[in-house]
Coordinates of C-alpha atoms and ligand atoms in Angstrom, one line a residue:
M23 CA 157.2 99.5 76.4
K24 CA 155.0 97.4 78.8
R25 CA 156.0 97.1 82.4
I26 CA 155.8 94.0 84.6
L27 CA 156.3 93.6 88.3
I28 CA 157.7 90.1 89.2
S29 CA 157.5 88.4 92.6
N30 CA 157.3 84.9 94.1
D31 CA 157.2 83.0 97.4
D32 CA 160.2 80.8 97.0
G33 CA 162.5 83.8 97.4
I34 CA 164.5 86.1 95.1
H35 CA 167.3 83.5 94.8
A36 CA 165.0 80.6 93.7
P37 CA 165.7 79.1 90.3
G38 CA 162.0 79.6 89.4
I39 CA 162.0 83.4 89.5
H40 CA 165.2 83.4 87.4
A41 CA 163.5 81.2 84.8
L42 CA 160.5 83.6 84.9
E43 CA 162.7 86.6 84.3
E44 CA 164.5 84.9 81.5
A45 CA 161.2 83.8 79.9
L46 CA 159.9 87.4 80.0
E47 CA 163.1 89.1 78.9
G48 CA 162.5 91.7 76.1
L49 CA 158.7 91.5 76.4
A50 CA 158.5 94.3 79.0
E51 CA 160.6 96.3 81.4
L52 CA 160.9 94.0 84.4
T53 CA 161.0 95.0 88.1
V54 CA 161.6 92.2 90.6
M55 CA 160.6 92.6 94.2
A56 CA 160.6 89.3 96.0
P57 CA 161.2 87.9 99.5
L58 CA 164.8 87.5 100.6
T59 CA 164.0 84.0 102.0
E60 CA 161.6 81.3 101.2
Q61 CA 158.0 82.2 102.1
S62 CA 156.0 79.2 100.8
A63 CA 152.6 78.6 102.4
T64 CA 152.6 82.0 104.0
S65 CA 149.4 82.7 102.2
H66 CA 148.3 86.4 102.2
A67 CA 150.3 87.3 105.4
L68 CA 151.1 91.0 105.8
T69 CA 153.9 92.1 108.1
L70 CA 152.5 94.7 110.5
H71 CA 154.5 94.3 113.7
H72 CA 158.1 94.8 112.6
P73 CA 159.9 97.0 110.2
L74 CA 160.4 95.9 106.6
R75 CA 164.0 96.1 105.3
V76 CA 164.6 96.3 101.5
R77 CA 167.9 95.4 99.9
E78 CA 168.6 96.7 96.4
L79 CA 170.3 93.8 94.7
G80 CA 170.6 95.3 91.2
A81 CA 168.8 97.6 88.7
R82 CA 165.1 97.3 89.4
R83 CA 165.8 94.3 91.6
F84 CA 164.8 94.3 95.3
A85 CA 164.7 91.7 98.1
V86 CA 162.4 92.2 101.0
E87 CA 162.7 90.7 104.5
G88 CA 159.0 90.0 104.3
T89 CA 156.2 88.0 102.7
P90 CA 155.1 87.9 99.0
T91 CA 152.2 90.3 99.9
D92 CA 154.6 92.7 101.5
C93 CA 156.7 92.7 98.3
V94 CA 153.8 93.5 96.0
L95 CA 152.4 96.1 98.3
L96 CA 155.8 97.8 98.8
A97 CA 156.6 97.6 95.1
L98 CA 153.3 99.2 93.9
R99 CA 153.2 101.9 96.6
E100 CA 156.9 102.8 96.9
F101 CA 159.4 101.3 94.6
F102 CA 157.9 100.6 91.2
G103 CA 157.3 104.2 90.1
G104 CA 154.0 104.3 88.1
T105 CA 151.8 101.4 87.4
P106 CA 152.7 98.0 85.9
D107 CA 150.7 96.5 83.1
L108 CA 150.9 93.1 84.8
V109 CA 152.0 91.5 88.1
V110 CA 153.5 88.1 87.5
S111 CA 154.3 85.7 90.4
G112 CA 156.4 82.5 90.2
I113 CA 157.5 80.2 88.8
N114 CA 156.6 78.3 92.0
H115 CA 158.4 75.0 92.8
G116 CA 155.4 72.8 93.1
P117 CA 151.7 72.9 92.1
N118 CA 149.1 75.4 93.4
M119 CA 145.8 73.8 92.6
G120 CA 142.5 73.3 94.3
E121 CA 142.4 74.4 98.0
D122 CA 146.2 74.9 98.0
V123 CA 145.7 78.3 96.4
I124 CA 144.4 79.4 99.8
Y125 CA 147.8 78.6 101.4
S126 CA 149.9 79.7 98.5
G127 CA 152.2 82.6 98.8
T128 CA 152.7 82.5 95.0
V129 CA 149.0 83.0 94.4
A130 CA 148.9 85.6 97.2
A131 CA 151.4 87.8 95.5
A132 CA 149.2 87.8 92.4
T133 CA 146.1 88.3 94.5
E134 CA 147.7 91.4 96.1
G135 CA 148.3 92.8 92.6
A136 CA 144.7 92.2 91.6
I137 CA 143.4 93.8 94.8
L138 CA 145.5 96.9 94.1
G139 CA 144.0 97.1 90.6
I140 CA 146.7 95.4 88.4
P141 CA 145.9 92.4 86.3
S142 CA 147.9 89.5 87.8
V143 CA 149.0 86.0 87.0
A144 CA 150.6 83.3 89.1
F145 CA 152.7 80.4 87.6
S146 CA 153.5 77.1 89.2
L147 CA 155.4 74.1 88.0
A148 CA 153.4 71.1 89.1
T149 CA 156.3 69.0 90.2
R150 CA 156.4 66.9 93.4
G151 CA 160.2 66.5 93.2
D152 CA 163.0 68.1 91.2
A153 CA 162.2 71.1 89.0
D154 CA 163.2 71.6 85.4
Y155 CA 161.9 75.1 84.5
N156 CA 163.2 75.0 80.9
P157 CA 159.9 73.6 79.4
C158 CA 158.0 76.4 81.2
R159 CA 159.7 79.3 79.5
S160 CA 157.8 79.3 76.2
V161 CA 154.5 78.5 78.0
V162 CA 155.0 81.5 80.3
R163 CA 156.2 83.9 77.6
D164 CA 153.3 83.0 75.3
I165 CA 150.6 83.4 78.0
V166 CA 152.1 86.7 79.3
Q167 CA 152.3 88.0 75.7
S168 CA 148.6 87.2 75.2
L169 CA 147.7 89.0 78.4
L170 CA 149.7 92.1 77.6
A171 CA 148.1 92.3 74.2
T172 CA 144.6 92.7 75.5
T173 CA 142.6 94.9 77.9
L174 CA 141.9 92.7 80.9
P175 CA 138.9 93.2 83.2
H176 CA 139.1 94.8 86.6
R177 CA 140.6 92.5 89.2
F178 CA 141.7 90.0 86.7
L179 CA 143.5 87.1 88.5
L180 CA 144.8 84.0 86.7
N181 CA 146.3 80.9 88.3
V182 CA 148.5 78.8 85.9
N183 CA 149.9 75.4 86.6
I184 CA 152.3 73.8 84.2
P185 CA 152.9 70.0 84.0
A186 CA 156.4 68.9 85.0
V187 CA 157.2 67.1 81.7
P188 CA 159.5 67.7 78.8
E189 CA 158.3 70.4 76.5
D190 CA 157.3 68.0 73.7
Q191 CA 155.0 66.1 76.1
I192 CA 153.0 69.2 77.1
R193 CA 149.8 68.4 75.2
G194 CA 148.1 71.8 75.2
R195 CA 146.3 74.3 77.5
R196 CA 142.9 74.0 79.2
V197 CA 140.8 76.6 81.0
T198 CA 140.0 75.0 84.3
R199 CA 138.3 75.4 87.7
L200 CA 139.9 74.7 91.1
G201 CA 139.6 71.1 91.9
S202 CA 139.7 69.5 95.3
R203 CA 142.5 67.4 97.0
M204 CA 143.0 65.2 100.0
Y205 CA 146.2 64.6 101.8
E206 CA 146.9 61.4 103.6
D207 CA 148.4 61.7 107.1
D208 CA 148.2 65.5 107.0
V209 CA 149.9 65.7 110.4
I210 CA 152.7 63.3 111.2
R211 CA 153.6 62.7 114.9
K212 CA 157.1 61.6 115.7
E213 CA 159.4 61.5 118.8
D214 CA 162.6 63.5 119.2
P215 CA 165.7 61.8 120.6
R216 CA 164.6 62.8 124.1
G217 CA 161.3 61.0 123.7
R218 CA 159.2 64.2 123.4
P219 CA 156.6 64.3 120.6
Y220 CA 156.8 66.7 117.7
Y221 CA 154.6 67.2 114.7
W222 CA 155.2 67.7 111.0
I223 CA 152.5 69.2 108.7
G224 CA 152.3 68.0 105.2
G225 CA 151.5 64.5 104.1
S226 CA 151.4 62.8 100.7
L227 CA 148.7 63.5 98.2
A228 CA 146.2 60.7 98.3
E229 CA 143.3 61.7 96.0
W230 CA 142.1 64.6 94.0
S231 CA 138.9 65.6 92.3
T232 CA 138.0 63.7 89.1
D233 CA 136.1 66.7 87.8
V234 CA 137.1 66.8 84.1
E235 CA 137.1 70.6 84.3
S236 CA 139.5 70.7 87.2
D237 CA 143.1 71.9 87.3
F238 CA 144.1 68.5 88.7
H239 CA 142.6 66.7 85.8
A240 CA 144.3 69.0 83.2
I241 CA 147.7 68.5 84.9
A242 CA 147.2 64.7 85.1
E243 CA 146.7 64.7 81.4
N244 CA 149.8 66.9 80.8
H245 CA 147.9 70.0 79.9
V246 CA 148.7 73.5 81.2
A247 CA 145.8 74.5 83.5
L248 CA 144.5 78.1 83.4
T249 CA 142.1 78.9 86.3
P250 CA 140.6 82.4 86.6
I251 CA 140.3 83.2 90.3
L252 CA 137.6 85.2 92.1
M253 CA 138.4 87.1 95.2
D254 CA 134.7 87.3 96.2
L255 CA 134.4 84.1 98.4
T256 CA 130.7 84.8 99.1
D257 CA 128.6 81.6 98.8
A258 CA 125.8 83.3 97.0
P259 CA 123.2 80.4 97.1
R260 CA 123.7 80.1 100.9
M261 CA 122.7 83.7 101.5
Q262 CA 119.2 82.5 100.8
V263 CA 119.7 79.5 103.1
L264 CA 120.6 81.9 105.9
R265 CA 117.6 84.1 105.2
D266 CA 115.3 81.0 105.1
L267 CA 116.7 80.1 108.6
G268 CA 115.5 83.4 109.8
M269 CA 119.0 84.7 110.5
E270 CA 118.1 88.0 108.9
R271 CA 115.9 90.2 111.1
Ligands
MN22 MN1 156.6 78.3 97.0

């Protein structure tokens, strides 16, 4: 029997992780290790300065008072017992496309799996409002089944976004690249009842890349977007630019 480690960033009580567990039931032995509370946009944060408490909520089901990265690291080093065939993160409430993968705790959980040598995949439902995870189930199950059936390359990391439409309106799947997005009014300044200013981060999405290969484009056309992610952020062409500037001596 294959073995899967499940995590997320919306927390162990989020509807998305329950949908993920249900989607994968019977495909593999499932172990869940997820944050006790919501950790969205915590990126790849690791808890180094206070103790991590783990609560056993059921059979192979653990909540951690920590981040998604803490969960995957703790699971693989301490709680899982052996090596999973796959780390699966999600299903996130909201998209993780373009630059947002840098902020995403959902993607970070999968990235941690890949760094530790386990093929990993992150799933996000690209909704900006309410979430109906039902149409995701067969998509998720099908993709995970394909991944389990093959030998994946070292540090395999896949980011999947699912359009938030009824199942019969999902038009297919596309292999995509990360697009680019722009938020309008990224930081909003308001005043509290005592007249002091406060700031709220997170505006509305104004524009995104029109690149036809992008994840944004696929989602806009009701396709599931599958983006393979590299951890090597080196800008290879600019290595030569730096050398040409005489930075190397
Ligand atoms: Mn989240």
